[in-house]
Amino acid sequence: MKTLIKAVISASVVFAAFPVLAAPMTYDCAIQSYEKHGWISPRILVFVDHDQEVAGVMDSVIASTQNTPMIVPYDVRSKQRMRLTWTVNNIDARSGSAKASYSATLDERRMKLSISARVHGWDNRPAGSGPCKRSNIKLTK
């Protein structure tokens, strides 16, 4: 009986050590923007499924142009880091409509997201970063 209990405890410890690889994860990130013009959202959701090699993002800029999260290229840089890139078209701006290309790095070990944007036709280079927490929000198509 003691051997069985030890085996169950050992197995649960092993599976608990790999929560990121076991199931799709959602990261809810609170971003501190280094600029004040609204190109970087204060909250960004990142969806990652390592088994299916799928990633997605949702923020207020994406929500202003479409109602669903964007599927982004699955680009794992190391065991802990993932690069996310996406472009949003038809963003409402002072000059009418704008296009912005985003690049972010998700550090799953440190639970941190760093993001920068290139707003096409503008000189500024918005950026920000902040902590993330795991969430139960699911990516839907």
Coordinates of C-alpha atoms in Angstrom, one line a residue:
M1 CA 0.0 0.0 0.0
K2 CA 2.8 2.4 0.9
T3 CA 4.5 1.7 -2.5
L4 CA 1.2 2.5 -4.3
I5 CA 0.9 5.8 -2.5
K6 CA 4.5 6.7 -3.3
A7 CA 3.9 5.8 -7.0
V8 CA 0.8 8.0 -7.1
I9 CA 2.6 10.9 -5.4
S10 CA 5.6 10.5 -7.7
A11 CA 3.4 10.5 -10.8
S12 CA 1.4 13.5 -9.7
V13 CA 4.7 15.4 -9.1
V14 CA 6.0 14.5 -12.5
F15 CA 2.8 15.6 -14.3
A16 CA 2.6 18.8 -12.2
A17 CA 6.1 19.8 -13.3
F18 CA 4.9 20.0 -17.0
P19 CA 1.7 22.0 -16.9
V20 CA 2.6 24.1 -20.0
L21 CA 3.1 21.0 -22.2
A22 CA 0.1 19.1 -20.9
A23 CA -2.7 21.3 -22.2
P24 CA -3.5 24.5 -24.0
M25 CA -2.7 27.6 -21.9
T26 CA -4.1 31.1 -21.8
Y27 CA -2.0 33.9 -20.5
D28 CA -3.7 37.1 -19.4
C29 CA -1.1 39.8 -19.5
A30 CA -1.3 43.3 -18.0
I31 CA 0.8 45.5 -20.1
Q32 CA 2.4 48.8 -19.1
S33 CA 2.8 50.8 -22.3
Y34 CA 5.8 53.1 -22.7
E35 CA 3.7 55.5 -24.9
K36 CA 0.3 57.1 -24.5
H37 CA -1.4 56.9 -27.9
G38 CA -3.1 53.5 -27.4
W39 CA -1.2 51.4 -29.9
I40 CA -0.3 49.0 -27.1
S41 CA -3.3 47.5 -25.2
P42 CA -3.3 47.5 -21.4
R43 CA -4.5 43.8 -21.5
I44 CA -3.4 41.1 -24.0
L45 CA -4.5 37.5 -24.0
V46 CA -2.1 35.0 -25.4
F47 CA -3.3 31.4 -26.3
V48 CA -0.7 28.7 -26.7
D49 CA -1.2 25.0 -27.5
H50 CA 2.2 23.4 -27.7
D51 CA 0.8 20.0 -28.6
Q52 CA -1.0 21.3 -31.7
E53 CA 1.7 24.1 -32.3
V54 CA -1.0 26.8 -32.4
A55 CA -0.8 30.3 -30.9
G56 CA -3.3 33.2 -30.8
V57 CA -3.6 36.7 -29.4
M58 CA -6.5 39.0 -28.5
D59 CA -6.3 42.6 -27.4
S60 CA -8.3 45.9 -27.7
V61 CA -6.7 46.8 -31.0
I62 CA -7.6 43.4 -32.5
A63 CA -11.1 43.7 -31.0
S64 CA -11.6 47.1 -32.7
T65 CA -11.2 45.5 -36.1
Q66 CA -12.6 42.0 -35.6
N67 CA -14.5 40.0 -33.0
T68 CA -12.2 37.0 -32.8
P69 CA -8.7 36.4 -31.7
M70 CA -5.9 36.3 -34.3
I71 CA -4.1 33.0 -35.0
V72 CA -0.4 33.9 -35.1
P73 CA 2.7 31.9 -36.3
Y74 CA 3.8 29.3 -33.8
D75 CA 7.5 30.4 -33.2
V76 CA 9.1 28.8 -30.2
R77 CA 12.6 30.3 -29.6
S78 CA 13.5 28.1 -26.6
K79 CA 11.9 26.0 -23.9
Q80 CA 10.6 29.1 -22.2
R81 CA 10.3 31.8 -24.9
M82 CA 7.9 32.2 -27.8
R83 CA 7.8 34.9 -30.4
L84 CA 4.5 36.2 -31.5
T85 CA 4.0 38.4 -34.6
W86 CA 0.8 39.8 -36.1
T87 CA -0.5 42.7 -38.2
V88 CA -3.7 44.6 -37.7
N89 CA -5.2 46.6 -40.6
N90 CA -7.9 49.3 -40.6
I91 CA -7.2 50.6 -37.1
D92 CA -9.1 53.9 -36.4
A93 CA -6.5 56.7 -36.1
R94 CA -6.4 60.5 -36.3
S95 CA -5.5 60.3 -40.0
G96 CA -8.3 57.9 -40.8
S97 CA -7.1 54.3 -40.9
A98 CA -3.8 52.8 -39.9
K99 CA -1.9 49.5 -40.1
A100 CA 0.3 48.2 -37.3
S101 CA 2.7 45.2 -37.1
Y102 CA 3.3 43.8 -33.7
S103 CA 6.1 41.6 -32.3
A104 CA 5.9 40.1 -28.8
T105 CA 8.0 37.7 -26.7
L106 CA 6.2 35.5 -24.2
D107 CA 8.5 34.2 -21.5
E108 CA 6.5 31.3 -20.0
R109 CA 8.9 30.7 -17.2
R110 CA 8.9 34.3 -15.9
M111 CA 5.3 34.8 -16.9
K112 CA 6.1 38.0 -18.8
L113 CA 5.1 39.5 -22.1
S114 CA 7.2 42.2 -23.9
I115 CA 5.7 43.8 -27.0
S116 CA 6.6 46.4 -29.6
A117 CA 4.7 47.8 -32.6
R118 CA 5.5 49.4 -35.9
V119 CA 2.8 51.7 -37.0
H120 CA 3.1 52.0 -40.8
G121 CA 3.6 55.6 -41.9
W122 CA 4.4 56.9 -38.4
D123 CA 7.7 57.6 -36.8
N124 CA 6.9 56.4 -33.3
R125 CA 7.8 52.9 -32.1
P126 CA 5.3 51.9 -29.3
A127 CA 6.4 49.3 -26.8
G128 CA 5.5 47.9 -23.5
S129 CA 5.8 44.9 -21.1
G130 CA 4.1 43.3 -18.1
P131 CA 3.3 40.3 -16.1
C132 CA 1.1 37.5 -17.2
K133 CA -1.1 35.0 -15.2
R134 CA -2.7 31.8 -16.4
S135 CA -6.3 32.1 -17.1
N136 CA -9.2 29.7 -18.1
I137 CA -10.3 31.9 -21.0
K138 CA -10.3 29.7 -24.2
L139 CA -9.4 30.5 -27.7
T140 CA -12.4 30.1 -30.0
K141 CA -12.5 30.2 -33.8

